[in-house]
């Protein structure tokens, strides 16, 4: 696991696109992130809630002078009252 799940992202935009709420959040490198991963970056995370689905889009821009590689694993952490009843 990385640092992005343990920090507050900044809300940069929210809208209601054709009845679907959309929020865009950003994360930039900080002393906290650089202590674990010494690169400069700018990440945007867009979430769209549709009538029957949830869509996400993650964009990461390298703002450093050196190349980097990374990977993502987006965990949802949805609160479900009775998982077994719904999917068991």
GROMACS .gro file of C-alpha atoms in nm:
model
   88
    1UNK     CA    1   0.000   0.000   0.000
    2UNK     CA    2   0.113   0.351  -0.072
    3UNK     CA    3   0.065   0.692   0.079
    4UNK     CA    4  -0.224   0.824  -0.137
    5UNK     CA    5  -0.492   0.647   0.066
    6UNK     CA    6  -0.369   0.801   0.392
    7UNK     CA    7  -0.381   1.168   0.293
    8UNK     CA    8  -0.653   1.422   0.227
    9UNK     CA    9  -0.713   1.492  -0.140
   10UNK     CA   10  -0.820   1.845  -0.236
   11UNK     CA   11  -1.155   1.897  -0.406
   12UNK     CA   12  -1.092   2.094  -0.727
   13UNK     CA   13  -1.426   2.061  -0.906
   14UNK     CA   14  -1.779   1.935  -0.856
   15UNK     CA   15  -2.064   1.942  -1.102
   16UNK     CA   16  -2.389   1.779  -1.197
   17UNK     CA   17  -2.337   1.657  -1.553
   18UNK     CA   18  -2.672   1.557  -1.704
   19UNK     CA   19  -2.804   1.438  -1.368
   20UNK     CA   20  -2.485   1.257  -1.269
   21UNK     CA   21  -2.279   1.405  -0.985
   22UNK     CA   22  -1.909   1.438  -1.070
   23UNK     CA   23  -1.625   1.532  -0.835
   24UNK     CA   24  -1.259   1.582  -0.918
   25UNK     CA   25  -0.992   1.572  -0.648
   26UNK     CA   26  -0.619   1.633  -0.667
   27UNK     CA   27  -0.311   1.519  -0.484
   28UNK     CA   28   0.036   1.671  -0.517
   29UNK     CA   29   0.365   1.562  -0.371
   30UNK     CA   30   0.434   1.678  -0.017
   31UNK     CA   31   0.700   1.623   0.248
   32UNK     CA   32   0.490   1.325   0.365
   33UNK     CA   33   0.480   1.163   0.020
   34UNK     CA   34   0.844   1.244  -0.054
   35UNK     CA   35   0.952   1.067   0.264
   36UNK     CA   36   0.822   0.744   0.103
   37UNK     CA   37   0.859   0.819  -0.268
   38UNK     CA   38   1.094   1.100  -0.367
   39UNK     CA   39   0.926   1.230  -0.682
   40UNK     CA   40   0.719   1.533  -0.777
   41UNK     CA   41   0.376   1.455  -0.922
   42UNK     CA   42   0.021   1.582  -0.971
   43UNK     CA   43  -0.267   1.335  -0.953
   44UNK     CA   44  -0.631   1.394  -1.048
   45UNK     CA   45  -0.904   1.154  -0.942
   46UNK     CA   46  -1.247   1.196  -1.104
   47UNK     CA   47  -1.553   1.013  -0.971
   48UNK     CA   48  -1.887   1.004  -1.155
   49UNK     CA   49  -2.202   0.860  -1.001
   50UNK     CA   50  -2.452   0.738  -1.259
   51UNK     CA   51  -2.797   0.588  -1.204
   52UNK     CA   52  -2.661   0.230  -1.201
   53UNK     CA   53  -2.284   0.266  -1.186
   54UNK     CA   54  -1.986   0.447  -1.043
   55UNK     CA   55  -1.702   0.550  -1.276
   56UNK     CA   56  -1.353   0.653  -1.172
   57UNK     CA   57  -1.064   0.803  -1.365
   58UNK     CA   58  -0.713   0.853  -1.228
   59UNK     CA   59  -0.455   1.066  -1.409
   60UNK     CA   60  -0.100   1.104  -1.279
   61UNK     CA   61   0.138   1.360  -1.424
   62UNK     CA   62   0.512   1.349  -1.364
   63UNK     CA   63   0.613   1.704  -1.261
   64UNK     CA   64   0.965   1.596  -1.166
   65UNK     CA   65   1.285   1.631  -1.368
   66UNK     CA   66   1.347   1.254  -1.352
   67UNK     CA   67   1.138   0.966  -1.482
   68UNK     CA   68   0.940   0.745  -1.246
   69UNK     CA   69   0.723   0.437  -1.259
   70UNK     CA   70   0.431   0.355  -1.033
   71UNK     CA   71   0.133   0.127  -1.004
   72UNK     CA   72  -0.215   0.168  -0.863
   73UNK     CA   73  -0.466  -0.049  -0.684
   74UNK     CA   74  -0.777   0.150  -0.607
   75UNK     CA   75  -0.966   0.000  -0.312
   76UNK     CA   76  -1.325   0.117  -0.277
   77UNK     CA   77  -1.390   0.062   0.095
   78UNK     CA   78  -1.768   0.080   0.043
   79UNK     CA   79  -1.969   0.042   0.362
   80UNK     CA   80  -2.209  -0.252   0.321
   81UNK     CA   81  -2.445  -0.344   0.604
   82UNK     CA   82  -2.477  -0.716   0.525
   83UNK     CA   83  -2.236  -0.841   0.259
   84UNK     CA   84  -2.349  -1.205   0.284
   85UNK     CA   85  -2.712  -1.114   0.231
   86UNK     CA   86  -2.636  -0.910  -0.080
   87UNK     CA   87  -2.373  -1.132  -0.243
   88UNK     CA   88  -2.357  -1.457  -0.048
   0.00000   0.00000   0.00000
